Amino acid sequence: MTITIKDVAKMAEVSISTVSRVINDSKPVSPEARRKVLNAIEVLGYEPNEIARSLVTRKSNLIGVIVDDIGSYYVSQIVRGIEEIGRMYNYDIIIGSSYGDPKIEMKFLQLFKTKQVEGIILVSEIVDDDVIDYIENLKIQVIYLNRYYVVPGLLTVYLDNKKAANIMMEYLRELGHGNILYLTQKRDIDSTIEKRKIEGYKESMKEINKEPLIHTIDTHRIEGAYKYGEEILEVIKNNDITAVFCSQDELAIGLMNYLYDQGITVPEEISVAGYGDISVASIFRPTLTTIKEPYYDMGAVSIRKILKSLKGKKNSNTEDIELPIRIKKRGSCKKI
Amino acid sequence: MTITIKDVAKMAEVSISTVSRVINDSKPVSPEARRKVLNAIEVLGYEPNEIARSLVTRKSNLIGVIVDDIGSYYVSQIVRGIEEIGRMYNYDIIIGSSYGDPKIEMKFLQLFKTKQVEGIILVSEIVDDDVIDYIENLKIQVIYLNRYYVVPGLLTVYLDNKKAANIMMEYLRELGHGNILYLTQKRDIDSTIEKRKIEGYKESMKEINKEPLIHTIDTHRIEGAYKYGEEILEVIKNNDITAVFCSQDELAIGLMNYLYDQGITVPEEISVAGYGDISVASIFRPTLTTIKEPYYDMGAVSIRKILKSLKGKKNSNTEDIELPIRIKKRGSCKKI
DNA sequence: GTGAAAGCGCTAACAA
DNA sequence: TTGTTAGCGCTTTCAC
């Protein structure tokens, strides 16, 4: 049925070791033998069984990637980065979506371990103690990417979120805005990353002697933010808000949609800024001014880190990686 | 180091076969032995090596998915469908992006074969003879998804594109439009699927005694379509066009962006319809009237088909699957 | 430069 | 119900 190394050896009239040697270029083989083997491989259409190979070499060339939802914008960009770099080094990725369920995250961690993956990248939006414990005791290198929470002890690739908020605020002030509303998700208000952003926002407001104003809603999705539009608009009107700084692009887009449907123009009547630079941010009209979280790079850097530690064998690899911040000045914010 | 079935057997004081039996529930085991084994597994934290298991059972529980670009909207939806259904049956997916390069598609087909995947879903945007040949000779079940081309002989999941175009045209006519421009990509004009759509468009135009007008551009990306905006607008003006039916949502969105930037309002001044219903279509303002290509379902149905044929062992499974058409009537088209 | 043989961790006859 | 054993397809000593 499937043709194996034995068949090749037989046809080439050499031993299977010799065949193995030419396949792997692992030891010198006489030109004569090599030729015969190569020929047999060609004729038979032989393709080595990676499973068997993995079993003996203990190298699966597999990186496990657990994501919140492969269908979400930013996740697919991270995965793209992982995949593209992994491919350069002949690593394949095996993927699983948790849809925010820590039980499923856990299941994938275990499953991937049994699949002998050589590294795991976990893109999560939640924090679960069991998951953290499991990771800490795992001998497999894990990179933990979470756009809401920092989990001390887990290796990650991150942005200095406070500085990022500062940068955005500085820009809004340059445009003449003073009454700036910060819109965020209730659930995140205590998350480590959101706290840092809020810190940056408050600090900036203080510098211009303004009272910070934070409004929280119960969602982090576009459609969700849309539903809260009326409520947000109320806050805007009651406080003479001229610019809204949203903790995630999704909120910004949802809000802009609501405003659009109400006939309120952005940025003429109100400026809106986001955070993340998800891919729609740049194609949406008006295009969204935002902080670029370099998702592709996050993925790319993550897998690079894993590959490096795989090569070094050592866990010399214990420092988080900070990525540069970039502000995207686009159409949704305007000078007043 | 890693703990194996042997360690468990030793600790439980039984043979490895007994351990295997309790792990797999394959044969009756005495309660006593089962208890001891379970206990040993627990204590040692044993997790079976799937690689070894796969080698002997010849079941990898892996589905290979080759996509054009995991970072593109519709692809991620397809993958989501595949993944979600696969998961239900304990299948993992291993993914590779070809970025439109047939050589890479080929490489993945071969790679996935060596990885012993049990089925392959190929989401392509191109057609390559070598790839087709390879698939046809592969003993692994392949589902071929291509939103531009139909490739006879390859199993697929599809929509009746002509009927879909008819439905959209009928709707536009209902809204009072007569001078309807069809916008498509030059490269696709001869593709099987595009031909069907154009057929539908022409047929509908003929019914109302209008001359069909097709404009082609050299892209199928949002930014690309934007760049051709001026050119398209020219055509619109010169022909009193009141509605543009685009062969892909991406073109429609790019065009709408251009019109927006020119101060031309959609749908007040011109109606725009798309095809595909990519996820941004519904969040964009104005929301895009379009034909829903049910990407998630395509993925889900594809893997279901593979799983079924895997179960049946037989290749009883040779019929393409047609999915229902749904028109999404949204904000970008208006009555005149 | 080459082949024989051991063994990676597991499942599945086969015997007991 | 249980243990022994023979592989799955491959890499890798170890002799020659």
XYZ file of C-alpha atoms (C1' of nucleotides) in Angstrom:
704
model
C 0.000 0.000 0.000
C 1.892 3.041 1.208
C 5.438 2.717 0.159
C 8.104 2.800 2.820
C 11.804 3.103 3.230
C 12.045 -0.669 2.915
C 10.626 -0.643 -0.576
C 13.122 1.962 -1.597
C 15.985 -0.020 -0.083
C 14.912 -3.151 -1.859
C 14.597 -1.480 -5.204
C 17.895 0.345 -4.824
C 19.540 -2.814 -3.577
C 20.962 -1.174 -0.488
C 20.089 -1.284 3.186
C 17.469 0.944 4.737
C 20.219 2.735 6.637
C 21.713 3.902 3.400
C 18.373 5.155 2.225
C 17.928 7.002 5.466
C 21.347 8.542 5.033
C 20.625 9.942 1.656
C 17.248 11.267 2.717
C 18.757 13.045 5.673
C 22.171 13.802 4.272
C 23.388 12.599 7.601
C 26.438 10.568 6.620
C 28.563 10.160 3.531
C 27.154 7.837 0.916
C 28.893 6.717 -2.237
C 27.754 8.516 -5.374
C 26.778 5.192 -6.837
C 24.509 4.257 -3.958
C 23.067 7.743 -3.738
C 22.144 7.659 -7.377
C 20.383 4.335 -7.038
C 18.488 5.477 -3.984
C 17.432 8.768 -5.496
C 16.254 6.922 -8.537
C 14.213 4.472 -6.524
C 12.645 7.319 -4.558
C 11.717 9.038 -7.773
C 10.285 5.971 -9.403
C 8.319 4.826 -6.413
C 7.206 8.311 -5.438
C 8.374 7.692 -1.946
C 7.652 10.269 0.745
C 8.977 9.671 4.238
C 6.497 9.175 7.028
C 6.936 12.136 9.340
C 5.105 10.436 12.143
C 7.613 7.630 12.307
C 10.413 10.094 11.979
C 9.072 12.199 14.809
C 8.768 9.189 17.028
C 12.438 8.428 16.882
C 13.902 11.901 16.606
C 11.510 13.371 19.121
C 11.080 16.370 16.918
C 7.539 16.966 15.782
C 8.293 20.271 14.046
C 4.963 21.364 15.348
C 4.059 24.532 17.190
C 0.726 24.543 18.962
C -1.301 27.720 18.758
C -4.289 28.222 21.008
C -6.358 31.269 20.196
C -9.498 32.880 21.458
C -11.194 32.826 18.079
C -9.470 32.388 14.757
C -12.303 34.342 13.183
C -11.465 37.560 15.001
C -9.425 40.202 13.221
C -6.446 40.574 15.435
C -6.093 36.881 16.124
C -5.821 36.033 12.467
C -3.022 38.579 12.125
C -1.111 37.049 15.006
C -1.545 33.621 13.505
C -0.353 34.914 10.188
C 2.850 36.117 11.815
C 3.364 32.826 13.571
C 2.721 30.817 10.488
C 4.880 32.815 8.170
C 7.937 32.723 10.381
C 7.381 29.145 11.449
C 7.287 28.144 7.834
C 10.728 29.616 7.258
C 12.096 27.185 9.760
C 10.027 24.283 8.607
C 7.676 24.361 11.516
C 4.017 23.635 11.102
C 1.331 25.036 13.248
C -1.579 23.259 14.728
C -4.396 25.441 15.860
C -7.237 25.427 18.335
C -9.874 27.998 19.264
C -10.985 28.244 22.864
C -13.784 30.790 22.425
C -12.883 32.164 25.811
C -13.415 28.955 27.718
C -10.550 28.179 30.091
C -11.532 24.512 30.127
C -10.912 24.381 26.413
C -7.636 26.244 26.730
C -6.607 23.597 29.201
C -7.738 20.797 26.951
C -5.644 22.137 24.126
C -2.589 22.527 26.292
C -2.850 18.887 27.234
C -3.680 17.766 23.744
C -0.795 19.663 22.232
C 1.509 18.142 24.788
C 0.440 14.665 23.744
C 0.978 15.707 20.153
C 4.572 16.465 21.100
C 4.505 20.069 20.010
C 7.803 21.821 20.517
C 6.312 25.068 21.663
C 2.962 26.662 22.388
C 1.637 30.146 21.774
C -1.461 30.929 23.764
C -3.501 33.887 22.609
C -5.973 34.418 25.381
C -8.360 37.092 26.512
C -8.995 35.657 29.916
C -6.961 34.567 32.903
C -7.419 31.214 34.552
C -5.418 29.897 37.467
C -5.506 26.283 36.391
C -4.189 27.247 32.991
C -1.393 29.323 34.496
C -0.420 26.543 36.871
C -0.349 24.041 34.067
C 1.813 26.257 31.910
C 4.250 26.928 34.702
C 4.797 23.231 35.192
C 4.998 22.402 31.532
C 8.394 21.619 30.141
C 7.324 23.014 26.799
C 8.055 26.656 26.094
C 4.884 28.723 26.149
C 4.454 32.296 24.978
C 1.437 33.958 26.461
C -0.284 36.701 24.482
C -3.151 38.510 26.132
C -4.386 41.886 25.034
C -6.151 42.490 28.300
C -4.131 40.978 31.057
C -0.536 40.745 32.102
C 0.221 37.525 33.914
C 3.466 37.725 35.839
C 5.591 34.685 35.414
C 4.405 33.891 31.932
C 6.636 34.837 29.050
C 5.045 37.357 26.735
C 5.462 39.918 23.991
C 3.976 43.246 24.882
C 3.592 46.976 24.432
C 4.088 49.659 27.061
C 0.420 50.466 27.271
C 0.714 53.438 29.552
C 3.155 55.138 27.265
C 0.880 54.315 24.355
C -2.067 56.012 26.065
C 0.149 58.998 26.788
C 1.083 59.278 23.154
C -2.497 59.205 21.996
C -3.553 61.748 24.564
C -0.740 64.031 23.618
C -1.905 63.895 20.040
C -5.494 64.664 20.970
C -4.334 67.620 22.993
C -2.310 68.849 20.072
C -5.525 68.823 18.096
C -7.021 71.067 20.713
C -9.110 68.536 22.613
C -9.474 68.913 26.347
C -12.702 67.216 27.297
C -11.693 63.730 26.375
C -13.783 60.749 27.333
C -12.183 57.366 27.876
C -14.407 54.482 26.835
C -13.626 50.993 27.988
C -15.077 47.654 28.833
C -16.324 47.114 32.338
C -14.824 43.674 32.569
C -11.399 45.043 31.765
C -11.351 47.930 34.132
C -9.269 45.970 36.597
C -7.174 44.136 34.086
C -3.516 44.888 34.303
C -3.225 46.227 30.819
C -6.323 48.368 30.963
C -5.160 49.803 34.243
C -1.948 50.931 32.614
C -3.809 52.595 29.811
C -6.148 54.338 32.201
C -3.156 55.490 34.177
C -1.746 57.060 31.059
C -5.073 58.684 30.276
C -5.489 60.093 33.784
C -1.966 61.358 33.890
C -2.449 63.238 30.665
C -5.742 64.708 31.784
C -4.138 65.884 34.974
C -1.435 67.676 33.063
C -4.034 69.884 31.466
C -6.017 70.211 34.655
C -9.006 68.319 33.427
C -11.126 65.930 35.351
C -10.752 62.437 33.858
C -13.994 60.883 32.699
C -14.227 57.176 32.150
C -17.283 55.434 30.829
C -17.540 51.656 30.892
C -19.748 49.376 28.881
C -20.304 45.652 28.959
C -18.765 44.552 25.709
C -15.706 44.599 23.565
C -17.382 43.899 20.268
C -18.401 46.211 17.482
C -22.087 45.342 17.579
C -22.008 45.525 21.344
C -20.583 49.018 21.392
C -23.208 50.052 18.870
C -25.935 49.014 21.275
C -24.487 51.237 23.948
C -24.337 54.158 21.526
C -27.237 56.061 22.992
C -25.838 55.787 26.488
C -22.430 56.983 25.347
C -23.864 59.854 23.374
C -25.655 60.999 26.490
C -22.367 61.113 28.361
C -20.753 63.005 25.503
C -23.464 65.639 25.453
C -23.616 66.083 29.205
C -19.905 66.709 29.451
C -19.105 68.703 26.350
C -16.884 65.907 25.158
C -15.068 66.630 21.920
C -13.044 63.448 21.638
C -13.546 59.845 22.701
C -10.525 57.640 23.293
C -11.604 53.999 23.129
C -9.721 51.169 24.760
C -10.197 48.965 21.692
C -10.776 49.652 18.033
C -13.888 47.541 18.137
C -15.506 49.935 20.560
C -14.480 52.894 18.435
C -15.957 51.392 15.304
C -19.166 50.397 17.028
C -19.487 53.919 18.370
C -18.740 55.501 14.996
C -21.404 53.336 13.438
C -23.929 54.526 15.967
C -22.981 58.138 15.440
C -23.204 57.667 11.687
C -26.665 56.244 11.965
C -27.662 59.215 14.107
C -26.394 61.596 11.463
C -23.542 62.767 13.670
C -20.373 63.116 11.637
C -16.971 61.983 12.739
C -14.592 63.789 12.990
C -16.435 67.048 12.256
C -18.667 66.906 15.284
C -16.677 64.565 17.440
C -13.296 62.887 17.249
C -12.897 59.197 17.965
C -9.667 57.343 18.638
C -9.118 53.641 19.033
C -6.519 51.235 20.216
C -5.187 48.213 18.399
C -5.249 49.040 14.704
C -7.219 45.991 13.728
C -7.246 45.579 10.008
C -10.582 47.278 9.379
C -9.380 50.377 11.180
C -7.581 51.573 8.096
C -10.293 50.825 5.581
C -13.216 52.129 7.572
C -14.460 55.598 6.669
C -13.478 57.732 8.373
C -10.273 55.822 8.884
C -9.565 55.326 12.525
C -6.871 57.129 14.437
C -5.438 54.512 16.726
C -2.460 52.967 18.444
C -0.985 50.203 16.379
C -0.605 46.989 18.264
C 1.580 45.127 15.833
C -0.270 41.847 15.862
C 1.584 40.300 13.001
C 4.855 41.135 14.699
C 3.638 39.759 17.995
C 3.059 36.431 16.366
C 6.317 36.552 14.487
C 8.354 37.530 17.521
C 6.665 34.904 19.656
C 7.553 32.028 17.432
C 11.052 33.374 16.902
C 11.521 33.292 20.625
C 10.329 29.715 20.803
C 12.542 28.646 17.956
C 15.518 30.323 19.546
C 15.008 28.633 22.864
C 14.569 25.355 21.054
C 17.910 25.829 19.457
C 19.669 26.997 22.594
C 18.196 24.124 24.563
C 18.610 26.346 27.605
C 15.922 28.388 29.218
C 18.145 31.391 28.809
C 15.013 32.758 27.411
C 13.105 34.361 30.198
C 12.687 37.963 29.278
C 9.527 39.491 27.936
C 9.877 41.337 24.680
C 8.696 44.909 24.377
C 7.508 46.064 20.983
C 7.644 49.657 19.726
C 4.536 51.826 19.874
C 3.219 53.502 16.794
C 0.378 55.941 16.569
C -1.681 55.938 13.417
C -2.960 59.431 12.765
C -5.910 59.065 10.465
C -9.248 60.547 9.633
C -11.361 60.012 12.731
C -9.723 62.772 14.778
C -9.690 66.401 13.816
C -8.401 69.713 15.085
C -10.923 71.892 16.851
C 12.466 11.956 31.419
C 9.089 11.825 29.727
C 7.025 9.181 31.336
C 5.686 6.392 29.188
C 3.253 3.572 29.279
C 5.996 1.383 30.675
C 6.377 3.517 33.746
C 2.674 3.346 34.356
C 2.673 -0.426 33.915
C 5.525 -0.835 36.320
C 3.963 1.322 38.968
C 0.555 -0.315 38.594
C 2.183 -3.724 38.516
C 0.462 -4.802 35.361
C 1.557 -5.248 31.775
C 1.643 -2.421 29.286
C -1.208 -4.023 27.376
C -3.449 -3.659 30.354
C -2.520 -0.021 30.615
C -3.224 0.414 26.942
C -6.571 -1.237 27.438
C -7.694 1.084 30.145
C -6.493 4.132 28.221
C -8.397 3.095 25.155
C -11.264 1.280 26.772
C -10.619 -1.307 24.154
C -11.016 -4.520 26.096
C -12.445 -5.514 29.454
C -10.135 -4.928 32.388
C -10.764 -6.001 35.945
C -11.886 -3.217 38.242
C -8.909 -3.897 40.430
C -6.375 -3.488 37.640
C -8.183 -0.501 36.256
C -8.031 1.230 39.579
C -4.331 0.625 39.933
C -3.625 1.849 36.438
C -5.758 4.937 36.805
C -4.016 5.675 40.023
C -0.584 5.321 38.493
C -1.575 7.571 35.593
C -2.791 10.163 38.017
C 0.281 10.021 40.227
C 2.775 10.049 37.406
C 0.857 12.589 35.364
C 1.065 10.308 32.375
C -0.161 11.518 29.002
C -0.038 9.145 26.046
C 2.237 10.004 23.147
C -0.023 10.611 20.193
C 2.842 10.313 17.760
C 3.517 6.748 18.758
C -0.156 6.040 18.803
C -0.591 7.442 15.326
C 2.262 5.392 14.008
C 0.604 2.146 14.896
C -3.034 3.002 14.412
C -2.395 4.973 11.235
C -4.786 7.582 12.458
C -3.295 11.004 12.871
C -6.578 12.727 13.690
C -5.228 15.575 11.675
C -6.887 17.511 8.877
C -4.604 19.610 6.728
C -5.887 23.007 5.706
C -4.138 24.966 2.999
C -5.363 28.506 2.588
C -4.538 31.472 0.471
C -3.938 33.742 3.433
C -5.130 33.106 6.949
C -5.148 36.864 7.488
C -7.909 37.465 4.960
C -11.474 37.832 6.159
C -13.261 35.108 4.365
C -10.495 32.581 4.854
C -10.536 32.958 8.598
C -14.269 32.301 8.573
C -13.831 29.131 6.579
C -11.110 27.986 8.927
C -13.318 28.749 11.868
C -15.969 26.450 10.453
C -13.478 23.707 9.811
C -11.948 23.980 13.203
C -15.174 24.075 15.132
C -16.629 21.004 13.506
C -13.326 19.148 13.463
C -13.028 19.700 17.154
C -16.334 17.996 17.771
C -14.933 14.848 16.302
C -11.568 15.181 17.924
C -9.784 16.220 14.804
C -7.053 18.798 14.904
C -6.192 21.058 12.078
C -2.814 21.893 10.784
C -2.639 24.976 8.654
C -0.529 26.482 5.915
C -0.811 29.687 3.897
C 0.205 29.658 0.262
C -0.139 33.378 -0.483
C -1.260 32.479 -3.940
C 1.842 30.550 -4.891
C 1.037 27.191 -6.510
C 4.501 25.924 -5.606
C 3.683 26.438 -1.967
C 0.277 24.830 -2.340
C 2.069 21.844 -3.755
C 4.635 21.817 -0.996
C 1.884 21.749 1.602
C 0.033 18.955 -0.133
C 3.169 16.863 -0.008
C 4.041 17.910 3.496
C 0.594 17.138 4.783
C 0.752 13.775 3.154
C 3.970 12.972 4.968
C 2.315 14.163 8.158
C -0.312 11.524 7.539
C -3.267 13.877 7.561
C -6.569 12.121 7.046
C -8.028 14.768 4.806
C -7.135 18.059 3.194
C -9.134 21.190 2.579
C -7.571 23.465 0.020
C -8.803 27.033 -0.046
C -7.303 28.448 -3.186
C -7.763 31.474 -5.376
C -5.761 30.188 -8.284
C -5.722 27.129 -10.490
C -2.590 25.154 -11.160
C -2.371 22.014 -13.222
C 0.346 20.382 -11.179
C -1.692 20.892 -8.060
C -4.787 19.429 -9.673
C -2.870 16.434 -10.966
C -1.364 15.806 -7.601
C -4.735 15.977 -5.884
C -6.328 13.642 -8.360
C -3.718 11.020 -7.689
C -3.720 11.461 -3.954
C -5.349 8.778 -1.922
C -6.294 11.324 0.681
C -9.682 12.997 0.425
C -9.370 16.604 -0.689
C -12.060 19.260 -0.671
C -11.303 22.103 -2.992
C -12.682 25.531 -2.170
C -12.087 28.302 -4.674
C -14.133 31.457 -4.815
C -13.054 32.210 -8.347
C -12.709 28.987 -10.209
C -14.576 25.750 -10.583
C -12.271 22.858 -11.257
C -14.134 19.885 -12.668
C -13.102 16.665 -11.062
C -12.257 18.178 -7.710
C -14.775 17.793 -4.937
C -16.108 21.099 -3.706
C -18.763 22.994 -1.812
C -20.304 25.755 -3.822
C -23.031 28.254 -4.562
C -25.035 28.609 -7.768
C -23.381 31.843 -8.768
C -25.539 32.605 -11.736
C -28.685 32.329 -9.700
C -27.072 34.510 -7.064
C -26.331 37.224 -9.597
C -29.910 36.978 -10.845
C -31.229 37.473 -7.363
C -29.132 40.543 -6.774
C -30.079 42.033 -10.110
C -33.717 41.418 -9.466
C -33.421 43.294 -6.220
C -31.665 46.231 -7.861
C -34.365 46.375 -10.488
C -36.990 46.361 -7.783
C -35.288 49.431 -6.398
C -35.698 51.079 -9.753
C -32.199 50.714 -11.113
C -31.711 50.109 -14.790
C -28.281 51.388 -15.659
C -26.353 48.912 -13.610
C -22.598 48.578 -13.936
C -20.906 45.292 -13.235
C -17.446 45.697 -11.709
C -15.059 42.793 -11.635
C -11.453 41.804 -11.696
C -9.772 41.442 -15.042
C -7.993 38.276 -14.023
C -11.279 36.640 -13.158
C -13.223 37.507 -16.230
C -12.604 34.095 -17.671
C -12.829 32.185 -14.453
C -15.620 29.706 -14.339
C -17.351 31.252 -11.395
C -17.085 34.809 -12.624
C -18.439 33.728 -15.963
C -21.518 32.371 -14.275
C -22.081 35.575 -12.398
C -21.640 37.656 -15.521
C -24.079 35.384 -17.284
C -26.604 36.110 -14.576
C -25.937 39.820 -14.823
C -26.270 39.912 -18.598
C -29.406 37.848 -18.565
C -31.019 40.230 -16.140
C -29.968 43.270 -18.126
C -31.384 41.742 -21.243
C -34.738 41.220 -19.577
C -35.065 44.948 -19.127
C -33.637 45.734 -22.526
C -30.520 47.353 -21.231
C -27.060 47.089 -22.633
C -24.838 45.277 -20.160
C -21.802 47.252 -19.066
C -18.868 45.502 -17.488
C -15.837 47.269 -16.173
C -12.754 45.352 -15.167
C -9.900 46.365 -12.917
C -6.662 44.681 -12.004
C -7.226 43.840 -8.384
C -9.470 42.127 -5.920
C -8.366 43.998 -2.844
C -9.949 46.901 -1.031
C -7.000 49.238 -1.400
C -6.626 48.183 -4.985
C -10.201 49.027 -5.872
C -9.768 52.368 -4.175
C -6.931 53.196 -6.521
C -9.146 52.545 -9.513
C -11.824 54.792 -8.048
C -11.315 57.648 -10.436
C -11.469 55.392 -13.434
C -14.632 53.749 -12.199
C -16.272 57.053 -11.407
C -15.592 58.147 -14.957
C -17.451 55.130 -16.272
C -20.309 55.785 -13.903
C -20.698 59.372 -15.048
C -20.386 58.626 -18.713
C -23.123 56.029 -18.601
C -25.619 57.452 -16.121
C -24.994 54.510 -13.871
C -27.162 54.452 -10.772
C -25.975 51.209 -9.252
C -22.732 49.248 -9.253
C -22.798 45.514 -8.708
C -19.336 44.342 -7.652
C -18.077 40.829 -8.091
C -16.511 40.867 -4.629
C -17.232 42.780 -1.445
C -13.671 43.973 -1.373
C -14.169 45.855 -4.605
C -17.408 47.333 -3.319
C -15.781 48.563 -0.133
C -12.794 50.003 -1.937
C -15.123 51.817 -4.278
C -17.298 53.110 -1.459
C -14.203 54.420 0.257
C -13.193 56.274 -2.843
C -16.649 57.736 -3.270
C -16.702 58.748 0.370
C -13.413 60.550 0.005
C -14.784 62.353 -3.042
C -17.783 63.516 -1.085
C -20.121 61.302 -3.052
C -22.651 59.653 -0.784
C -23.717 56.053 -0.984
C -26.531 55.151 -1.436
C -28.021 58.616 -1.960
C -26.115 59.371 -5.111
C -25.226 55.887 -6.151
C -26.041 52.389 -4.982
C -23.321 49.791 -4.486
C -23.782 46.049 -4.102
C -21.195 43.440 -3.320
C -20.761 39.715 -3.336
C -19.475 37.540 -0.540
C -20.651 39.122 2.685
C -17.206 39.244 4.222
C -17.419 40.145 7.856
C -16.774 43.848 7.451
C -19.644 44.130 5.019
C -22.125 44.310 7.847
C -20.231 46.746 10.023
C -19.193 49.158 7.346
C -21.233 52.328 6.993
C -23.220 52.268 4.881
C -23.643 48.576 5.446
C -23.171 46.639 2.270
C -25.954 45.004 0.323
C -24.482 41.745 -0.840
C -24.846 38.062 -1.562
C -23.921 35.989 1.422
C -21.380 33.336 0.641
C -21.638 31.315 3.826
C -17.933 30.906 4.478
C -18.290 29.427 7.904
C -20.689 26.861 6.548
C -18.421 26.066 3.649
C -15.692 25.153 6.072
C -18.043 23.219 8.285
C -19.619 21.306 5.419
C -16.230 20.526 3.920
C -14.853 18.884 6.982
C -18.123 17.075 7.611
C -17.768 15.582 4.167
C -14.233 14.456 4.867
C -15.163 12.968 8.184
C -18.042 11.125 6.645
C -15.942 9.627 3.906
C -13.378 8.661 6.510
C -16.011 6.769 8.364
C -17.504 5.115 5.351
C -14.081 4.138 4.043
C -15.686 4.155 0.650
C -15.402 6.912 -1.883
C -19.160 6.988 -2.071
C -18.519 10.596 -1.591
C -18.180 12.174 -4.952
C -20.889 14.770 -5.171
C -20.326 18.466 -4.817
C -22.465 20.169 -2.242
C -24.566 23.172 -3.148
C -25.242 25.720 -0.467
C -28.281 28.000 -0.312
C -28.035 31.586 -1.553
C -28.975 34.448 0.665
C -29.156 38.080 -0.277
C -28.369 40.616 2.397
C -30.371 43.748 1.806
C -28.584 46.511 3.620
C -27.817 50.185 3.484
C -25.676 50.611 0.403
C -28.508 50.288 -2.098
C -31.477 52.578 -2.254
C -34.649 53.061 -4.239
C -34.496 55.693 -6.945
C 30.980 3.709 2.990
C 27.740 0.214 4.448
C 24.525 -3.082 6.884
C 22.508 -5.332 11.044
C 20.058 -4.478 14.796
C 18.130 -1.920 18.556
C 14.550 0.909 19.861
C 11.304 5.434 19.799
C 6.033 4.574 22.561
C 2.352 2.510 21.413
C -1.537 -1.038 19.729
C -3.207 -5.464 18.633
C -3.058 -10.145 17.666
C -2.234 -14.352 20.000
C -1.833 -17.452 23.850
C -2.584 -18.448 28.184
C -9.035 -11.013 32.116
C -4.135 -10.806 31.369
C 0.802 -10.911 29.514
C 3.971 -11.737 25.639
C 5.323 -10.363 21.430
C 5.465 -8.546 16.925
C 5.441 -4.763 14.513
C 4.150 0.650 12.826
C 8.404 3.409 9.694
C 12.065 5.472 10.805
C 17.001 6.995 12.808
C 21.115 5.764 14.814
C 24.720 3.379 17.164
C 27.987 -0.104 16.316
C 30.624 -3.173 13.868
C 32.746 -4.158 9.703
